JSON list of C-alpha atoms in Angstrom, two decimals:
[
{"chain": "A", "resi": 397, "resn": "UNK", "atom": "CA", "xyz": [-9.35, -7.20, 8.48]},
{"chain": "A", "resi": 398, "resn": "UNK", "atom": "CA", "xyz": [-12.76, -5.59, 8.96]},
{"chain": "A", "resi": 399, "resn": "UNK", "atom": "CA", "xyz": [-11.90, -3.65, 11.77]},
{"chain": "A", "resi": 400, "resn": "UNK", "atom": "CA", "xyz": [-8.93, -1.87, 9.87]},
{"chain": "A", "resi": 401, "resn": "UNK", "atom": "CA", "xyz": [-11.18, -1.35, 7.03]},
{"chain": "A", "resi": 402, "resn": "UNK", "atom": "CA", "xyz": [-13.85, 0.48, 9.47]},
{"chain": "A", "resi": 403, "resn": "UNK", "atom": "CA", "xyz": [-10.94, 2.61, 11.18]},
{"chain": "A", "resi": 404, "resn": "UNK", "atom": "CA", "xyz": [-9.92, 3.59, 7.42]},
{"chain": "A", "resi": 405, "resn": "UNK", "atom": "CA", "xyz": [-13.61, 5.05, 6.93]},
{"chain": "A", "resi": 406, "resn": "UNK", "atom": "CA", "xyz": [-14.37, 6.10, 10.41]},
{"chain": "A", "resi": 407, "resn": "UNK", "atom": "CA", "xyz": [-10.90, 8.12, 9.89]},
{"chain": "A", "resi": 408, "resn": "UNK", "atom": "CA", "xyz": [-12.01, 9.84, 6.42]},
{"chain": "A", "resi": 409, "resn": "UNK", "atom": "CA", "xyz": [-15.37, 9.84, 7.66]},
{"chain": "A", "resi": 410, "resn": "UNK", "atom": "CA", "xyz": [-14.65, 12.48, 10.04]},
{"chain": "A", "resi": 411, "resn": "UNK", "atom": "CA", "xyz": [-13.18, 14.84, 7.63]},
{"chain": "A", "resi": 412, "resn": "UNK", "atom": "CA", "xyz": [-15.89, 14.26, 5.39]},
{"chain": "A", "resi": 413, "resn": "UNK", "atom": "CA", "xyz": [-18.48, 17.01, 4.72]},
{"chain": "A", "resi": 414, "resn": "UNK", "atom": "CA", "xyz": [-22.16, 15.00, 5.64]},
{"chain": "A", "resi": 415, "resn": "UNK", "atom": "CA", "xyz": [-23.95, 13.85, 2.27]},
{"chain": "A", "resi": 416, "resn": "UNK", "atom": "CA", "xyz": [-20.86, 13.29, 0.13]},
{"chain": "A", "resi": 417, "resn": "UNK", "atom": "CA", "xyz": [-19.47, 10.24, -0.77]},
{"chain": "A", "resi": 418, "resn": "UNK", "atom": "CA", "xyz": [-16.54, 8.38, 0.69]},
{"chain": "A", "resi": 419, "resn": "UNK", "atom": "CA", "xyz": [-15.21, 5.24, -2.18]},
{"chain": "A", "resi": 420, "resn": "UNK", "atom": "CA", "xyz": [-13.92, 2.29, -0.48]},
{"chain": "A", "resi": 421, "resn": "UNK", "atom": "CA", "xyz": [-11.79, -0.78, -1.53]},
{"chain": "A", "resi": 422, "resn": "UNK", "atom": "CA", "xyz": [-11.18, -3.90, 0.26]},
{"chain": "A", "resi": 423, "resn": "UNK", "atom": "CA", "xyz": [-9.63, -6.17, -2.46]},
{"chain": "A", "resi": 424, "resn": "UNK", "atom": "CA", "xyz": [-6.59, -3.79, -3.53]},
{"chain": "A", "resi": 425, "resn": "UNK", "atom": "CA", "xyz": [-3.78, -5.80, -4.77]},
{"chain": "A", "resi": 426, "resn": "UNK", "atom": "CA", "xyz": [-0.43, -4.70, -3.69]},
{"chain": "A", "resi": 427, "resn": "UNK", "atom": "CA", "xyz": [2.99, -6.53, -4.80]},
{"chain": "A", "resi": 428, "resn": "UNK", "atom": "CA", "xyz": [6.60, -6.09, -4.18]},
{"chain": "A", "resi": 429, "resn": "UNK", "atom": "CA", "xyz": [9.23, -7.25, -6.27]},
{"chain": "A", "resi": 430, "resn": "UNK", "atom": "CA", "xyz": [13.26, -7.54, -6.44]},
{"chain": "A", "resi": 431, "resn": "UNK", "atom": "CA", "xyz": [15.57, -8.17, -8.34]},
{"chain": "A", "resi": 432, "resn": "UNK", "atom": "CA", "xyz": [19.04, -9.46, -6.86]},
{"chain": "A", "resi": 433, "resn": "UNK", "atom": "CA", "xyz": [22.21, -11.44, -8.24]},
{"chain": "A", "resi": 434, "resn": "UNK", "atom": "CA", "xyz": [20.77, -14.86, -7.51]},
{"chain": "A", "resi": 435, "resn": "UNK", "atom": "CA", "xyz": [17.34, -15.14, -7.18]},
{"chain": "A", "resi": 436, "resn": "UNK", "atom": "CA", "xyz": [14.32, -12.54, -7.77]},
{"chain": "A", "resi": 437, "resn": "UNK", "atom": "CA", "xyz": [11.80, -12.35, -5.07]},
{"chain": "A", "resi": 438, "resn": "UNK", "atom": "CA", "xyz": [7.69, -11.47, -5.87]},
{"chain": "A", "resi": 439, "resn": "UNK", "atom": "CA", "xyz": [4.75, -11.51, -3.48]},
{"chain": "A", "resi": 440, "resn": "UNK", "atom": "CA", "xyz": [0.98, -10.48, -3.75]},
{"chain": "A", "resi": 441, "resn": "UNK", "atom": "CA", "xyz": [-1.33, -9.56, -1.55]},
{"chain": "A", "resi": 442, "resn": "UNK", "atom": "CA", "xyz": [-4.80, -9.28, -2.92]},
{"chain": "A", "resi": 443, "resn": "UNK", "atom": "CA", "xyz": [-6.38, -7.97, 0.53]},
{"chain": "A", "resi": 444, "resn": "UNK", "atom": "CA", "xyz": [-5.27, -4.53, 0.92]},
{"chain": "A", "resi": 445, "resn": "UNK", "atom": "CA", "xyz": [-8.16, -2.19, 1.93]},
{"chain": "A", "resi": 446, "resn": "UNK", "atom": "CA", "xyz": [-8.25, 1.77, 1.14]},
{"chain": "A", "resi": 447, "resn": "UNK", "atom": "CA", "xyz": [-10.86, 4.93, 1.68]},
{"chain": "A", "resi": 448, "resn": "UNK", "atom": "CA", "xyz": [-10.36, 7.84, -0.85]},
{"chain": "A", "resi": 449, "resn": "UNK", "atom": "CA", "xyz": [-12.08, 11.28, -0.06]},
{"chain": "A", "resi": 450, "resn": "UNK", "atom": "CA", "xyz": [-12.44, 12.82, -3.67]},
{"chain": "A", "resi": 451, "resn": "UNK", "atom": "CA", "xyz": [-13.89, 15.90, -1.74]},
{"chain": "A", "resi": 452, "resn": "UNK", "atom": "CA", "xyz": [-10.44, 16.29, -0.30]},
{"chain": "A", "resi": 453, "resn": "UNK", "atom": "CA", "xyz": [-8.28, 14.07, -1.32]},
{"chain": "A", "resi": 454, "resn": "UNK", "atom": "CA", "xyz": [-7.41, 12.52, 1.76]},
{"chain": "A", "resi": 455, "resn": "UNK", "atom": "CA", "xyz": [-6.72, 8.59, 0.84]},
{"chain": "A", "resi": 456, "resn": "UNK", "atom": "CA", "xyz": [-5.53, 5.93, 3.10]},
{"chain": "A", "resi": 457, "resn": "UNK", "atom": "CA", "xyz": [-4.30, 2.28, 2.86]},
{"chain": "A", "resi": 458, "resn": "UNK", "atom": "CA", "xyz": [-3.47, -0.53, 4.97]},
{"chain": "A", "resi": 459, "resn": "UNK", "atom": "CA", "xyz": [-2.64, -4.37, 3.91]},
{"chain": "A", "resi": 460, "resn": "UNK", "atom": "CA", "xyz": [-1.84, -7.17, 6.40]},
{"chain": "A", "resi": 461, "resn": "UNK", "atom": "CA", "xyz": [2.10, -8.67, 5.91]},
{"chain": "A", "resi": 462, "resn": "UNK", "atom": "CA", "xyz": [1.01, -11.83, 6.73]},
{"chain": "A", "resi": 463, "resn": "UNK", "atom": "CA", "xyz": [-1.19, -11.87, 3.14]},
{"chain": "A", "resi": 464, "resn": "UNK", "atom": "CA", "xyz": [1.80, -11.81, 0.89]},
{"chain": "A", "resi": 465, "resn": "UNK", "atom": "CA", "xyz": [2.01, -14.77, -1.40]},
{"chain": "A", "resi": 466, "resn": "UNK", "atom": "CA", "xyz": [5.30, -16.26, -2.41]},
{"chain": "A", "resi": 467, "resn": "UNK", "atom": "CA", "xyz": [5.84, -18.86, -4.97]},
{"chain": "A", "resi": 468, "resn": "UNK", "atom": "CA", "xyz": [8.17, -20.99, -2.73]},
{"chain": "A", "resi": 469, "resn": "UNK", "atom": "CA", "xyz": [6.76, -21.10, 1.19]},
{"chain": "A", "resi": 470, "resn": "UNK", "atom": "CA", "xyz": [10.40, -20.78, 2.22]},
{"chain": "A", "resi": 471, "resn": "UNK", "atom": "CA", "xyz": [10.48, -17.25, 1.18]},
{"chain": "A", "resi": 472, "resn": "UNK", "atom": "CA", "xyz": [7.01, -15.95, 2.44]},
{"chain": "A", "resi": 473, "resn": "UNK", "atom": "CA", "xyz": [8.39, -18.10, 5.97]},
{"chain": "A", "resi": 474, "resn": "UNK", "atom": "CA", "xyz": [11.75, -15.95, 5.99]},
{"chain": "A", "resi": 475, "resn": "UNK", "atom": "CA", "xyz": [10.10, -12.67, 5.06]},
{"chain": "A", "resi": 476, "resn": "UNK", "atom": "CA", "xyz": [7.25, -12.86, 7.94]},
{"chain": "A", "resi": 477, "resn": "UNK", "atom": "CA", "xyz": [9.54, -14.01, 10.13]},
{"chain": "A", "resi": 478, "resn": "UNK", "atom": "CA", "xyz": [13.09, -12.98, 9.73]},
{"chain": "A", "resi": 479, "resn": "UNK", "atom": "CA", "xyz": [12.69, -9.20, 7.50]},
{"chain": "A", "resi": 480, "resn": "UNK", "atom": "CA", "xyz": [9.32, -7.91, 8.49]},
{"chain": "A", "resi": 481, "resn": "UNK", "atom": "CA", "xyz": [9.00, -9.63, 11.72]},
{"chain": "A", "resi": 482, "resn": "UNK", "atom": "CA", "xyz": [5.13, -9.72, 10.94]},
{"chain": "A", "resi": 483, "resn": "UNK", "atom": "CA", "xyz": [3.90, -10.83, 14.17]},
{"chain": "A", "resi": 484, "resn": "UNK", "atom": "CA", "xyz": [5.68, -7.63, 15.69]},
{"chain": "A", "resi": 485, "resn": "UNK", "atom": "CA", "xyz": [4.65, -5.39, 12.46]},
{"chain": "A", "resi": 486, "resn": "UNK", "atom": "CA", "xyz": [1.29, -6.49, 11.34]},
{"chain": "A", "resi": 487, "resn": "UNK", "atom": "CA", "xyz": [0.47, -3.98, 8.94]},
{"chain": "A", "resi": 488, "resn": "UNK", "atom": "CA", "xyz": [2.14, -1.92, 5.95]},
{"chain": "A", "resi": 489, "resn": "UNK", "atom": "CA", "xyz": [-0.05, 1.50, 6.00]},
{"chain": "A", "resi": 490, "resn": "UNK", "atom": "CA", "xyz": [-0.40, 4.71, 3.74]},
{"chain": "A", "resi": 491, "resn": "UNK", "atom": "CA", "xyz": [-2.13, 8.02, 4.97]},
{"chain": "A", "resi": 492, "resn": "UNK", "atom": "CA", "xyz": [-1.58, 11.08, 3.00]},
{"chain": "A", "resi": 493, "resn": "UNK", "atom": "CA", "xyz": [-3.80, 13.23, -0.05]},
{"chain": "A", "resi": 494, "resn": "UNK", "atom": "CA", "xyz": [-3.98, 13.16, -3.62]},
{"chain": "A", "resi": 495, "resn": "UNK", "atom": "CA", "xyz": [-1.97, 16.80, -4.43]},
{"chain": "A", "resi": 496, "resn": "UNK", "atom": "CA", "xyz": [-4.17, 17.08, -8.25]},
{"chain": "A", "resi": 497, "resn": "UNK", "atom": "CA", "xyz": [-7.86, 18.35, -7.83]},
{"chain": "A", "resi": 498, "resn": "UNK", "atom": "CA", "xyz": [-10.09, 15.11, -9.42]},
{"chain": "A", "resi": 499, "resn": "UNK", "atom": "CA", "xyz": [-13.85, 15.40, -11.35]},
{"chain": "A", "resi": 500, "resn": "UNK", "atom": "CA", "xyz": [-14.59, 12.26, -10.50]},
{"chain": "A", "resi": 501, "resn": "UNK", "atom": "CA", "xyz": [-17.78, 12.93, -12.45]},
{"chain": "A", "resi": 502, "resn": "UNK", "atom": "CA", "xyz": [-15.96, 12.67, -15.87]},
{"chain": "A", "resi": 503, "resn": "UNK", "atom": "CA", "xyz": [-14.60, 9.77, -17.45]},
{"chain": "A", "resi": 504, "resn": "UNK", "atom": "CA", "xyz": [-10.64, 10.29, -17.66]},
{"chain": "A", "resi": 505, "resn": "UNK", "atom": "CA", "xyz": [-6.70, 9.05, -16.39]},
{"chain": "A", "resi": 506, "resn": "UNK", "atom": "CA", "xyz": [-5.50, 11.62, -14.11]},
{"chain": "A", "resi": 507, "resn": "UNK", "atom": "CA", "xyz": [-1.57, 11.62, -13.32]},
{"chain": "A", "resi": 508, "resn": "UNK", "atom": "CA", "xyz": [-1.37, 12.30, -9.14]},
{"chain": "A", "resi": 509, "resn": "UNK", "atom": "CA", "xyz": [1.08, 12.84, -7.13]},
{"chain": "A", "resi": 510, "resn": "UNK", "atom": "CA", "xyz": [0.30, 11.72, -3.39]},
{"chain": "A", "resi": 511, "resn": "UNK", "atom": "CA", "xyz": [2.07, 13.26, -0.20]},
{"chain": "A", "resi": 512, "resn": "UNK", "atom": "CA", "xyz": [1.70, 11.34, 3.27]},
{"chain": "A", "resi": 513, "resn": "UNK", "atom": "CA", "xyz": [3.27, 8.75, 5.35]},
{"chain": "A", "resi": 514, "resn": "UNK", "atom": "CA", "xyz": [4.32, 5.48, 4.71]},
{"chain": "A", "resi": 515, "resn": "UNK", "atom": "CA", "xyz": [4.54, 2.78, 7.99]},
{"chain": "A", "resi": 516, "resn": "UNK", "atom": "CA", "xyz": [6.27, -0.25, 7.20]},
{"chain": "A", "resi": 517, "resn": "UNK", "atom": "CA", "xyz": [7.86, -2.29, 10.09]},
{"chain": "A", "resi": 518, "resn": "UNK", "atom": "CA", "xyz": [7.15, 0.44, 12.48]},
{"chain": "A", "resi": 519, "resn": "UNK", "atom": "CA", "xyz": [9.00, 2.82, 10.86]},
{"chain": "A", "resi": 520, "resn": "UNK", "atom": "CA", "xyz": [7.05, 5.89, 9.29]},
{"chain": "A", "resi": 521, "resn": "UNK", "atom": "CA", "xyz": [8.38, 8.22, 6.16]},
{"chain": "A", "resi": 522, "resn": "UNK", "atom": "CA", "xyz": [7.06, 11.17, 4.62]},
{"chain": "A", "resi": 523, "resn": "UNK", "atom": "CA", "xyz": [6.94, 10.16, 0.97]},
{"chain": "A", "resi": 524, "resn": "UNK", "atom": "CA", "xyz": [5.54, 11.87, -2.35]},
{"chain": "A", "resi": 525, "resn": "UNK", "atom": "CA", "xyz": [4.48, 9.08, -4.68]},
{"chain": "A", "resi": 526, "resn": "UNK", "atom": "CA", "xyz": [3.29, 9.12, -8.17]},
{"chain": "A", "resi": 527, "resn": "UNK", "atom": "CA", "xyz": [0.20, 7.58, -9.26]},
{"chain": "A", "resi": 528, "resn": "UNK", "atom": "CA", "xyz": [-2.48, 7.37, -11.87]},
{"chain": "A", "resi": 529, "resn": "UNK", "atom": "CA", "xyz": [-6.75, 7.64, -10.93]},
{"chain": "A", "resi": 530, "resn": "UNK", "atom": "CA", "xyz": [-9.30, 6.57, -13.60]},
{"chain": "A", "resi": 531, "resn": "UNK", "atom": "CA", "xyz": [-12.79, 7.42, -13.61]},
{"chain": "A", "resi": 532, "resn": "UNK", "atom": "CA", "xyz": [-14.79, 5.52, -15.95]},
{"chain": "A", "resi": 533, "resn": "UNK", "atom": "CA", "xyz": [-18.69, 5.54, -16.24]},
{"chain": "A", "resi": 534, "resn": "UNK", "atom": "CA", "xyz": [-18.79, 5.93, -11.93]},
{"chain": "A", "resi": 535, "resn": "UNK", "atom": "CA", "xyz": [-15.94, 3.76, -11.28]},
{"chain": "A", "resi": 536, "resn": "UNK", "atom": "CA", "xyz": [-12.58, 4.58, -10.05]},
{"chain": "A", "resi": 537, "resn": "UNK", "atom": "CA", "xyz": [-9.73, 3.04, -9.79]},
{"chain": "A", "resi": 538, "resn": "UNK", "atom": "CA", "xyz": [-6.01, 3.94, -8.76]},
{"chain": "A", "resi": 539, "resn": "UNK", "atom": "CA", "xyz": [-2.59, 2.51, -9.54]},
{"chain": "A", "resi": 540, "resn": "UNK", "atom": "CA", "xyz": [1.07, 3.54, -8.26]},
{"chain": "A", "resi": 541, "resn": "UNK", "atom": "CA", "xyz": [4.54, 1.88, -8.88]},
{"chain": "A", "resi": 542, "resn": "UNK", "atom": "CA", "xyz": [7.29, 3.42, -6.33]},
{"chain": "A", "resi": 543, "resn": "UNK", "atom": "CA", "xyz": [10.36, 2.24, -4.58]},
{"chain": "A", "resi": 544, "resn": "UNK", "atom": "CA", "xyz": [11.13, 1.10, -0.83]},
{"chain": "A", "resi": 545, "resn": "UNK", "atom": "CA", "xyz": [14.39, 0.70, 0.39]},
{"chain": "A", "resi": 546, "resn": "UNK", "atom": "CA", "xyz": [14.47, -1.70, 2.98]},
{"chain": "A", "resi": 547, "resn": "UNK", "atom": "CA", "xyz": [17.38, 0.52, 4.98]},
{"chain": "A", "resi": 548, "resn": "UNK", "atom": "CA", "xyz": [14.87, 3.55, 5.16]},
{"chain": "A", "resi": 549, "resn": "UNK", "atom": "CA", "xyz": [12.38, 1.20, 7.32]},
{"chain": "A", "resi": 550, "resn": "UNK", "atom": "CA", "xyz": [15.09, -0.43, 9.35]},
{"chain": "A", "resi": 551, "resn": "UNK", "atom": "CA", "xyz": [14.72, -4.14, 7.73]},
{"chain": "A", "resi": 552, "resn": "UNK", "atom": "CA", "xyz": [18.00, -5.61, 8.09]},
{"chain": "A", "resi": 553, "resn": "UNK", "atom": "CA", "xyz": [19.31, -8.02, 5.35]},
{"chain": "A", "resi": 554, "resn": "UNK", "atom": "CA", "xyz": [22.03, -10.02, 6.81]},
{"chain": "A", "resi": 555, "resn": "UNK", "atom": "CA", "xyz": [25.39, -9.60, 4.92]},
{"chain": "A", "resi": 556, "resn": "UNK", "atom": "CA", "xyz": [25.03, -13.28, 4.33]},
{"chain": "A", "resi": 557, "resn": "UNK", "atom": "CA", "xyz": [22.22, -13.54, 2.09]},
{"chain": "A", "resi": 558, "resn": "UNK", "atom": "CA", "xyz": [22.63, -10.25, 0.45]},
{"chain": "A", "resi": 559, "resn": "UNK", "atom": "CA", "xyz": [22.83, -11.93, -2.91]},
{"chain": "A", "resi": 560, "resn": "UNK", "atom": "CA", "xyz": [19.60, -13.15, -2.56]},
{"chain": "A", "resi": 561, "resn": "UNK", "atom": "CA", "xyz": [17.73, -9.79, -1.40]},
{"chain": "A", "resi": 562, "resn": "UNK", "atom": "CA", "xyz": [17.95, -6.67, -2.74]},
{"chain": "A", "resi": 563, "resn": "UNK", "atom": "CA", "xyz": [17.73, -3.52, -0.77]},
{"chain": "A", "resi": 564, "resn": "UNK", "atom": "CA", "xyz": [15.55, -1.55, -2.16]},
{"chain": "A", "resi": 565, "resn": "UNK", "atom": "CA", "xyz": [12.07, -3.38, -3.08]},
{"chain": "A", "resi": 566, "resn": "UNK", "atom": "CA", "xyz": [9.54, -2.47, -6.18]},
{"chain": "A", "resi": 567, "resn": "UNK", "atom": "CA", "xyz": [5.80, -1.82, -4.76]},
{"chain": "A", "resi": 568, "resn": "UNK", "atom": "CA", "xyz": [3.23, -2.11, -7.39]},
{"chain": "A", "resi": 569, "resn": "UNK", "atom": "CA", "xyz": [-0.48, -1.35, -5.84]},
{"chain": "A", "resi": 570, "resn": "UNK", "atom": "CA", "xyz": [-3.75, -0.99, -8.06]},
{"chain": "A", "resi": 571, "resn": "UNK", "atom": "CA", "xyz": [-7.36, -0.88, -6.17]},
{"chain": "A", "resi": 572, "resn": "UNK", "atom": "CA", "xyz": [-11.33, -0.36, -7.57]},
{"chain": "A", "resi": 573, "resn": "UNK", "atom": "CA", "xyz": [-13.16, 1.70, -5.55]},
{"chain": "A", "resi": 574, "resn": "UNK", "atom": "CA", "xyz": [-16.78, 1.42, -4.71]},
{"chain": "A", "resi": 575, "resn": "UNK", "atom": "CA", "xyz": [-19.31, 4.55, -3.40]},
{"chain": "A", "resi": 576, "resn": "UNK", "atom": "CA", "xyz": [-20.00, 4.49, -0.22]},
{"chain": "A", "resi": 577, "resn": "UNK", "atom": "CA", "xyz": [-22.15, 7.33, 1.08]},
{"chain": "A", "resi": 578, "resn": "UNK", "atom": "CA", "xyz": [-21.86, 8.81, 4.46]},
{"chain": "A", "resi": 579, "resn": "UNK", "atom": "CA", "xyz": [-23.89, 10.38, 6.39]}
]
């Protein structure tokens, strides 16, 4: 988990200007939910780490499957082992910048939009997704709500249980950043 969070910052690091500061999280909290015709399906993760660049918006995040938390351990057994094949997969990762130019030096909610590339199960897709930043008194913090469908990162959902899983997933992520200065 520490090693991911160090590639995150050695990875904005380098596209960092020296003296400026880098904001780090390593306690996001990222959750999926759906909704299907028997039986609705929620997880949390509360591990998810992520480096933002307000100097140039570069942002990245990465969260390990394995620390999704279901209520029943049948599900969180099927969905490391028979969807997201975790030990295969490890990690769910973002990469990509914040499109809206940020003053992180004034208190405010900013509405962003956020282009990169989104690697679930191996599979990576360019995606634009909506977000909100706050700043408030030094402390920032982002949120997003977007859509996955499990067909456009090649997790199959046997025909079988298709009642119980739905095919496209909600993806709720919120994370507190903390200054970290580079040098």
């Amino acid at each position: 988990m520490k090693y991911i969070g160090l590639i995150l910052l050695a990875w904005l690091s380098i596209k960092n200007q020296a003296g400026q500061d880098l904001y780090a999280c390593k306690n996001a909290k990222i959750s999926l939910f759906s909704t299907a015709p028997l039986e609705d399906i929620s997880a949390v993760s509360n591990s998810g780490t992520s480096v933002y660049n307000p100097a140039t918006g570069d942002l990245a995040f990465s969260v390990a499957i394995r620390s999704f938390q279901f209520p029943k351990s049948l599900m969180q057994e099927h969905f490391n082992e028979n969807y997201m094949e975790s030990d295969k997969y490890p990690r769910a990762s973002f990469k990509g910048k914040i499109q809206e130019a940020i003053d992180i030096t004034k208190n405010g909610s900013y509405p962003v939009n956020v282009a990169g590339e989104l690697d679930v199960h191996g599979v990576k897709q360019t995606r634009t997704i909506p977000g909100t930043v706050v700043v408030n008194n030094g402390t920032v913090s982002m949120s997003a709500e977007f859509m996955v469908k499990c067909v456009d990162h090649k997790i199959d959902i046997p025909t079988l249980v298709f009642k119980h899983i739905a095919e496209t997933i909600k993806m709720n992520v919120s994370a507190t950043y903390m200054a970290v200065k580079s040098n």
